[in-house]
Short mmCIF file of C-alpha atoms and ligand atoms in Angstrom, two decimals:
data_model
loop_
_atom_site.label_atom_id
_atom_site.label_comp_id
_atom_site.label_asym_id
_atom_site.label_seq_id
_atom_site.Cartn_x
_atom_site.Cartn_y
_atom_site.Cartn_z
CA MET A 11 21.21 -3.35 8.71
CA LYS A 12 21.26 -3.25 5.01
CA ILE A 13 17.71 -3.00 4.11
CA LEU A 14 16.17 -3.02 -0.04
CA ILE A 15 13.03 -1.39 0.02
CA ALA A 16 11.45 -2.73 -3.59
CA GLY A 17 9.28 -0.12 -4.73
CA GLY A 18 10.93 2.53 -2.72
CA ALA A 19 10.25 5.31 -4.98
CA GLY A 20 6.51 4.90 -4.74
CA TYR A 21 3.44 6.69 -3.10
CA ILE A 22 3.88 3.90 -0.10
CA GLY A 23 6.85 3.18 -0.34
CA SER A 24 8.81 6.62 -0.59
CA HIS A 25 7.13 7.42 2.80
CA LEU A 26 8.68 4.38 3.85
CA VAL A 27 12.03 5.54 2.87
CA ARG A 28 11.67 9.19 4.54
CA GLU A 29 10.29 7.88 7.92
CA LEU A 30 13.32 4.74 7.87
CA HIS A 31 16.00 7.59 6.56
CA LYS A 32 14.79 10.26 9.40
CA LEU A 33 15.46 7.08 11.78
CA GLY A 34 19.27 6.86 10.41
CA LYS A 35 19.79 3.25 12.01
CA HIS A 36 20.02 1.68 8.65
CA GLU A 37 21.63 1.66 5.35
CA ILE A 38 18.88 1.91 3.11
CA ILE A 39 18.71 0.89 -0.87
CA VAL A 40 15.92 1.59 -2.95
CA LEU A 41 15.29 -0.61 -5.87
CA ASP A 42 12.37 0.46 -8.56
CA ASN A 43 11.66 0.60 -12.04
CA LEU A 44 10.15 3.87 -12.00
CA SER A 45 7.43 2.58 -13.90
CA THR A 46 5.15 4.57 -11.21
CA GLY A 47 7.44 5.82 -8.75
CA HIS A 48 9.91 9.07 -8.79
CA THR A 49 13.17 9.47 -7.69
CA ALA A 50 12.28 12.74 -6.89
CA ALA A 51 10.21 11.14 -4.29
CA ILE A 52 13.21 9.65 -2.47
CA PRO A 53 16.11 11.42 -0.30
CA GLN A 54 19.34 12.16 -2.23
CA ALA A 55 21.20 10.70 0.33
CA VAL A 56 19.70 7.20 -0.19
CA THR A 57 21.19 4.60 -2.89
CA PHE A 58 18.88 4.28 -5.50
CA GLU A 59 19.46 1.18 -8.21
CA GLN A 60 16.84 1.07 -10.89
CA GLY A 61 15.71 -2.04 -11.71
CA ASP A 62 12.60 -4.57 -12.22
CA ILE A 63 11.60 -7.41 -9.76
CA ARG A 64 10.98 -9.49 -13.22
CA ASP A 65 14.53 -8.81 -14.50
CA LYS A 66 16.59 -12.18 -12.64
CA GLN A 67 20.07 -10.85 -13.95
CA ARG A 68 19.36 -7.33 -12.38
CA LEU A 69 18.22 -8.33 -9.36
CA ASP A 70 21.42 -10.40 -8.88
CA GLU A 71 23.63 -7.39 -9.61
CA VAL A 72 21.52 -5.30 -7.15
CA PHE A 73 21.70 -8.34 -4.61
CA ALA A 74 25.54 -9.08 -4.85
CA LYS A 75 26.40 -5.37 -4.42
CA HIS A 76 24.41 -4.52 -1.31
CA LYS A 77 23.84 -8.20 0.24
CA PRO A 78 20.56 -6.84 2.20
CA VAL A 79 19.70 -8.38 5.28
CA ALA A 80 15.90 -7.31 4.85
CA VAL A 81 13.86 -6.86 2.11
CA TYR A 82 10.31 -4.69 1.86
CA HIS A 83 8.26 -5.21 -1.28
CA LEU A 84 5.95 -2.74 -2.19
CA SER A 85 6.53 -2.85 -5.63
CA ALA A 86 3.37 -4.37 -7.29
CA SER A 87 0.77 -3.39 -9.49
CA ILE A 88 -2.44 -2.19 -7.45
CA GLU A 89 -5.37 -1.34 -9.38
CA VAL A 90 -8.38 -3.48 -8.26
CA ALA A 91 -10.32 -2.71 -11.37
CA GLN A 92 -7.55 -2.98 -13.92
CA SER A 93 -6.46 -6.33 -12.49
CA CYS A 94 -9.86 -7.37 -13.48
CA VAL A 95 -9.32 -6.51 -17.14
CA ASP A 96 -5.69 -7.61 -17.27
CA PRO A 97 -5.21 -10.56 -14.85
CA LEU A 98 -2.43 -12.10 -16.51
CA SER A 99 0.33 -8.99 -15.89
CA TYR A 100 -1.17 -8.65 -12.57
CA TYR A 101 0.21 -12.48 -11.91
CA GLU A 102 3.43 -11.91 -13.68
CA ASN A 103 4.04 -8.55 -12.13
CA ASN A 104 2.69 -9.41 -8.43
CA VAL A 105 3.38 -13.05 -8.39
CA SER A 106 6.22 -14.26 -10.88
CA GLY A 107 7.96 -11.10 -10.12
CA THR A 108 7.68 -11.84 -6.17
CA VAL A 109 9.01 -15.70 -6.63
CA THR A 110 12.24 -14.17 -8.52
CA LEU A 111 12.77 -11.41 -6.03
CA LEU A 112 12.44 -14.31 -3.44
CA GLN A 113 14.94 -16.65 -5.45
CA ILE A 114 17.38 -14.04 -5.56
CA MET A 115 17.07 -13.43 -1.16
CA GLN A 116 17.49 -17.17 -0.96
CA LYS A 117 20.57 -17.17 -3.16
CA TYR A 118 22.00 -14.41 -1.10
CA GLY A 119 20.90 -15.22 2.35
CA SER A 120 18.45 -12.19 2.93
CA LYS A 121 16.72 -12.87 6.08
CA TYR A 122 13.55 -10.68 6.67
CA PHE A 123 10.98 -10.26 4.06
CA ILE A 124 8.04 -7.37 4.89
CA PHE A 125 5.54 -8.08 2.52
CA SER A 126 2.84 -5.19 1.29
CA SER A 127 -0.53 -7.17 1.52
CA THR A 128 -3.49 -5.74 0.92
CA ALA A 129 -7.20 -5.79 2.20
CA ALA A 130 -8.54 -7.37 -1.15
CA LEU A 131 -7.39 -10.67 0.55
CA PHE A 132 -10.60 -10.63 2.27
CA GLY A 133 -13.35 -10.30 -0.41
CA MET A 134 -16.60 -9.71 0.90
CA PRO A 135 -15.59 -10.11 4.28
CA ASP A 136 -18.09 -12.26 6.71
CA ARG A 137 -17.61 -9.57 9.46
CA ILE A 138 -16.62 -6.07 10.04
CA PRO A 139 -14.14 -5.16 11.01
CA ILE A 140 -11.81 -7.67 9.75
CA GLU A 141 -9.75 -9.43 12.12
CA ALA A 142 -6.20 -10.18 10.92
CA ASP A 143 -6.85 -14.12 10.86
CA ASP A 144 -10.00 -13.96 9.55
CA THR A 145 -11.11 -16.03 6.06
CA THR A 146 -9.23 -15.00 3.04
CA LYS A 147 -11.28 -14.93 -0.45
CA PRO A 148 -10.43 -12.52 -2.82
CA VAL A 149 -13.04 -11.62 -5.40
CA ASN A 150 -10.45 -10.00 -7.52
CA PRO A 151 -7.16 -10.95 -9.79
CA TYR A 152 -5.43 -8.38 -7.62
CA GLY A 153 -6.21 -10.05 -4.10
CA GLU A 154 -5.44 -13.25 -5.66
CA THR A 155 -2.17 -12.30 -6.48
CA LYS A 156 -1.68 -11.11 -3.19
CA LEU A 157 -3.00 -14.23 -1.20
CA ALA A 158 -0.77 -16.21 -3.93
CA VAL A 159 2.42 -14.39 -2.37
CA GLU A 160 1.22 -15.28 1.48
CA LYS A 161 1.38 -18.64 0.69
CA ILE A 162 4.51 -18.47 -1.10
CA LEU A 163 5.87 -17.08 2.09
CA HIS A 164 4.30 -19.45 4.19
CA TRP A 165 6.18 -22.36 2.44
CA CYS A 166 9.60 -20.40 2.29
CA ASP A 167 9.54 -20.04 5.86
CA GLN A 168 9.31 -23.83 5.98
CA ALA A 169 11.51 -25.04 3.33
CA PHE A 170 14.45 -22.54 4.42
CA GLY A 171 13.43 -20.49 7.23
CA LEU A 172 12.56 -17.03 5.69
CA LYS A 173 11.00 -14.74 8.23
CA TYR A 174 8.41 -12.73 7.04
CA VAL A 175 5.77 -10.14 7.70
CA CYS A 176 2.14 -9.47 5.67
CA LEU A 177 1.23 -6.20 6.19
CA ARG A 178 -2.80 -5.85 4.59
CA TYR A 179 -2.93 -2.25 4.16
CA PHE A 180 -6.58 -0.86 3.80
CA ASN A 181 -6.50 2.19 1.83
CA ALA A 182 -3.62 4.03 1.88
CA CYS A 183 -4.18 7.82 1.84
CA GLY A 184 -2.79 11.29 2.63
CA ALA A 185 1.02 12.64 2.59
CA ASP A 186 3.97 13.57 4.47
CA GLU A 187 2.79 16.61 6.35
CA ALA A 188 5.84 18.65 4.91
CA GLY A 189 3.94 18.29 1.38
CA ASP A 190 6.68 17.67 -0.71
CA ILE A 191 5.97 13.84 -1.15
CA GLY A 192 2.55 12.36 -1.69
CA GLU A 193 0.41 10.40 -3.99
CA ASP A 194 1.09 10.80 -7.70
CA HIS A 195 -0.29 8.24 -9.97
CA THR A 196 -0.91 8.50 -13.81
CA PRO A 197 -3.50 7.76 -14.61
CA GLU A 198 -5.04 8.46 -11.27
CA SER A 199 -7.25 5.51 -10.14
CA HIS A 200 -7.69 6.42 -5.99
CA LEU A 201 -10.64 8.12 -5.27
CA ILE A 202 -9.10 11.27 -2.53
CA PRO A 203 -6.62 12.18 -5.05
CA LEU A 204 -9.71 11.86 -7.96
CA VAL A 205 -11.82 14.19 -5.68
CA LEU A 206 -8.96 16.48 -5.03
CA GLN A 207 -8.42 16.95 -8.93
CA VAL A 208 -11.77 19.14 -8.85
CA PRO A 209 -10.94 21.97 -6.45
CA ALA A 210 -7.47 21.76 -8.14
CA GLY A 211 -9.19 23.02 -11.48
CA LYS A 212 -8.00 19.62 -13.16
CA ARG A 213 -11.63 17.83 -13.63
CA GLU A 214 -15.11 19.28 -13.38
CA LYS A 215 -16.81 16.64 -11.03
CA VAL A 216 -16.00 13.12 -9.52
CA PHE A 217 -17.45 9.88 -10.45
CA ILE A 218 -19.27 7.97 -7.77
CA PHE A 219 -19.06 3.83 -8.87
CA GLY A 220 -22.41 2.86 -7.42
CA ASP A 221 -24.62 4.08 -5.01
CA ASP A 222 -26.78 0.99 -4.35
CA TYR A 223 -24.56 -0.89 -2.15
CA ASP A 224 -25.87 -2.62 1.11
CA THR A 225 -24.27 0.59 2.95
CA GLU A 226 -26.42 3.25 4.55
CA ASP A 227 -25.95 5.66 1.91
CA GLY A 228 -25.42 3.08 -0.87
CA THR A 229 -22.08 3.58 -1.59
CA CYS A 230 -18.76 1.68 -1.14
CA VAL A 231 -17.42 1.96 2.51
CA ARG A 232 -13.65 1.69 3.22
CA ASP A 233 -10.94 2.32 5.78
CA TYR A 234 -8.71 5.18 5.00
CA VAL A 235 -5.53 4.83 7.08
CA HIS A 236 -2.66 7.58 6.76
CA VAL A 237 0.35 6.62 4.59
CA THR A 238 2.54 8.33 7.55
CA ASP A 239 1.09 5.80 10.25
CA LEU A 240 1.56 2.93 7.48
CA ALA A 241 5.17 3.70 7.32
CA SER A 242 5.64 3.51 11.27
CA ALA A 243 4.05 -0.14 10.92
CA HIS A 244 6.44 -1.06 8.52
CA ILE A 245 9.30 -0.23 10.59
CA GLN A 246 8.00 -2.10 14.07
CA ALA A 247 7.35 -5.38 11.63
CA LEU A 248 10.99 -5.24 10.93
CA ASP A 249 12.04 -4.75 15.09
CA TYR A 250 9.51 -7.13 15.42
CA LEU A 251 11.30 -9.76 13.27
CA GLY A 252 14.66 -9.25 14.82
CA GLU A 253 13.21 -9.66 18.19
CA THR A 254 10.97 -12.59 17.90
CA ASN A 255 12.26 -14.26 14.50
CA GLU A 256 8.57 -15.07 13.80
CA SER A 257 6.65 -14.82 10.66
CA ASN A 258 3.61 -12.96 11.20
CA ARG A 259 0.61 -11.20 9.23
CA PHE A 260 -1.54 -7.92 10.56
CA ASN A 261 -4.24 -5.89 9.29
CA LEU A 262 -3.43 -1.82 8.97
CA GLY A 263 -6.36 0.15 8.81
CA SER A 264 -8.15 2.68 11.27
CA GLY A 265 -11.04 0.70 12.31
CA HIS A 266 -13.28 3.51 10.98
CA GLY A 267 -15.17 2.81 7.79
CA TYR A 268 -16.05 5.91 5.50
CA SER A 269 -18.26 6.00 2.54
CA VAL A 270 -17.49 7.27 -1.12
CA LYS A 271 -20.01 10.07 -0.15
CA GLN A 272 -18.43 11.02 3.32
CA ILE A 273 -14.78 11.06 1.64
CA ILE A 274 -16.29 13.79 -1.08
CA ASP A 275 -18.05 15.72 2.02
CA ALA A 276 -14.50 15.49 3.89
CA ALA A 277 -13.07 17.07 0.87
CA ARG A 278 -15.62 19.70 0.41
CA ARG A 279 -14.92 20.71 4.03
CA VAL A 280 -11.27 20.69 3.37
CA THR A 281 -11.12 22.66 0.25
CA GLY A 282 -14.06 25.01 0.84
CA HIS A 283 -14.74 23.94 -2.91
CA PRO A 284 -18.54 22.54 -3.87
CA ILE A 285 -17.16 19.13 -5.56
CA PRO A 286 -19.83 18.37 -7.91
CA ALA A 287 -20.60 14.43 -8.23
CA GLU A 288 -22.55 12.15 -10.42
CA ILE A 289 -23.27 8.36 -10.11
CA LYS A 290 -21.88 5.85 -12.45
CA PRO A 291 -22.34 2.10 -12.39
CA ARG A 292 -20.52 -0.08 -10.14
CA ARG A 293 -16.80 -0.45 -10.88
CA ALA A 294 -15.98 -4.19 -11.48
CA GLY A 295 -14.20 -6.22 -8.31
CA ASP A 296 -15.37 -3.61 -5.54
CA PRO A 297 -16.66 -5.22 -2.50
CA ALA A 298 -19.14 -3.33 -0.44
CA THR A 299 -17.71 -2.46 2.65
CA LEU A 300 -13.74 -3.21 3.98
CA VAL A 301 -13.02 -1.88 7.21
CA ALA A 302 -10.00 -3.27 9.60
CA SER A 303 -9.49 -4.03 13.09
CA SER A 304 -5.92 -3.46 13.96
CA THR A 305 -5.73 -4.96 17.17
CA LYS A 306 -3.16 -7.69 16.12
CA ALA A 307 -1.06 -4.76 15.33
CA GLU A 308 -1.54 -2.71 18.04
CA LYS A 309 -0.92 -5.50 20.52
CA VAL A 310 2.00 -7.33 18.81
CA LEU A 311 3.49 -4.55 17.04
CA GLY A 312 2.86 -1.74 19.33
CA TRP A 313 1.52 0.39 16.34
CA LYS A 314 -0.29 3.51 17.46
CA ARG A 315 -1.54 5.70 14.56
CA LYS A 316 -1.01 9.38 14.52
CA TYR A 317 -4.11 10.39 12.38
CA ASP A 318 -7.56 9.34 13.06
CA SER A 319 -9.17 12.31 11.48
CA ILE A 320 -10.05 11.85 8.00
CA ASP A 321 -10.32 15.37 7.37
CA LYS A 322 -6.93 15.80 8.77
CA ILE A 323 -5.88 13.11 6.48
CA VAL A 324 -7.61 14.64 3.32
CA ALA A 325 -6.00 18.17 4.49
CA THR A 326 -2.42 16.37 4.19
CA ALA A 327 -3.09 15.02 0.57
CA TRP A 328 -4.70 18.64 -0.49
CA LYS A 329 -1.47 20.18 0.65
CA PHE A 330 0.85 17.84 -1.40
CA HIS A 331 -1.62 18.64 -4.49
CA GLN A 332 -1.65 22.40 -4.11
CA LEU A 333 2.20 22.23 -3.55
CA HIS A 334 2.77 19.59 -6.71
CA PRO A 335 -0.23 21.15 -9.17
CA LYS A 336 1.67 19.11 -11.87
CA GLY A 337 2.64 16.00 -10.03
CA PHE A 338 6.33 15.41 -9.22
N1 UFG B 23 -14.54 5.25 -6.18
C1 UFG B 23 -15.07 6.11 -7.04
N2 UFG B 23 -15.06 7.04 -7.83
C2 UFG B 23 -13.70 6.86 -8.32
C3 UFG B 23 -12.56 6.57 -7.39
C4 UFG B 23 -12.79 5.16 -6.62
O1 UFG B 23 -16.38 6.09 -6.51
O2 UFG B 23 -13.49 7.78 -9.02
C5 UFG B 23 -14.53 3.97 -5.25
C6 UFG B 23 -14.21 2.73 -5.46
O3 UFG B 23 -15.27 2.36 -6.56
C7 UFG B 23 -14.08 2.32 -4.22
C8 UFG B 23 -13.41 3.68 -3.45
O4 UFG B 23 -13.75 4.78 -4.09
O5 UFG B 23 -15.39 1.72 -3.86
C9 UFG B 23 -12.22 3.41 -3.21
O6 UFG B 23 -11.59 3.35 -4.32
P1 UFG B 23 -10.24 3.38 -4.62
O7 UFG B 23 -9.69 2.83 -5.95
O8 UFG B 23 -9.46 4.56 -3.90
O9 UFG B 23 -9.29 2.26 -3.62
P2 UFG B 23 -9.63 0.52 -3.54
O10 UFG B 23 -10.57 0.22 -2.35
O11 UFG B 23 -10.28 -0.11 -4.69
O12 UFG B 23 -8.25 -0.17 -3.75
C10 UFG B 23 -7.23 0.27 -2.59
C11 UFG B 23 -6.11 0.07 -3.20
C12 UFG B 23 -5.85 -1.38 -3.55
C13 UFG B 23 -6.28 -1.94 -1.67
C14 UFG B 23 -7.45 -1.72 -1.20
C15 UFG B 23 -7.87 -2.11 -0.03
O13 UFG B 23 -5.93 0.26 -4.63
O14 UFG B 23 -4.25 -1.86 -3.73
O15 UFG B 23 -7.60 -0.16 -1.33
O16 UFG B 23 -8.94 -1.68 0.67
F1 UFG B 23 -6.47 -3.13 -2.26
#
């Protein structure tokens, strides 16, 4: 099958491309505007097209040339705090860009769409762990943009039979075990890579954004899921669409929550560095606790995680950062 991966040069996208490429079953085309992605993160044998999902003419050229049957869409803006400061750019890229991508898919008759959605849909959840069909009520623009796309997809299915799977990632982290691809954002905003900058000698200490949340140690609790496990769920989602021709949505997490302090402790164990930490005020848009139930993905997709130890996950990220002190 011909598969286009929008955002395939990014952090999660490049891990997906690697796993799909290893399978050797599909023809892969990566589309990326390289605003945050890196061509060094994708195998040379994979076709690369530079382009932005907001650029309809460029998308038209790429689709006319490759006519992909399935599209994975991982090319969104992803920072919760930034989305609170600049909501319009989030709506422009995440909603308007996705609409353009869907219009071109409709024009060229692409059948399947696999969407990178998010735990941020659930806002302040009513219960933990969060089930895939629990109520969605985002508390930040980032989550709103992802929810808007999930709703758009429902109507595309009704109107012209586009079959889709929404994958709500909880906190993607870690790196491929080989250590040659990993998380490299500029500027970095995610907890694990920021914590690892301390033992890497790039910063003196890490900041903890709020220790007065209603959690055991007062710091935010998140569900950290390894990026290679996320990649395998994407592959199973495409198999699912091919087998059932039914749209669906799944949560992807580990079922375990770790506080910011627990993550810093894991990094201390893995790196052997004391990693000083300082408490700062809360960051805008942060819910106290987000932990997934992935039972539906396990039952319906047959998803099994390879990584359940937070130390092992942090160790894979640490290996990438040690091998790439300057990033890609
Ligand atoms: N945090 C700190 N210090 C830092 C960085 C982060 O205390 O220097 C805290 C944050 O306040 C938050 C937690 O660590 O409580 C995790 O923050 P991240 O920025 O690593 O991740 P988020 O939970 O904000 O968001 C990530 C993705 C989103 C996705 C979400 C799903 O960026 O795209 O996980 O849970 F929606």
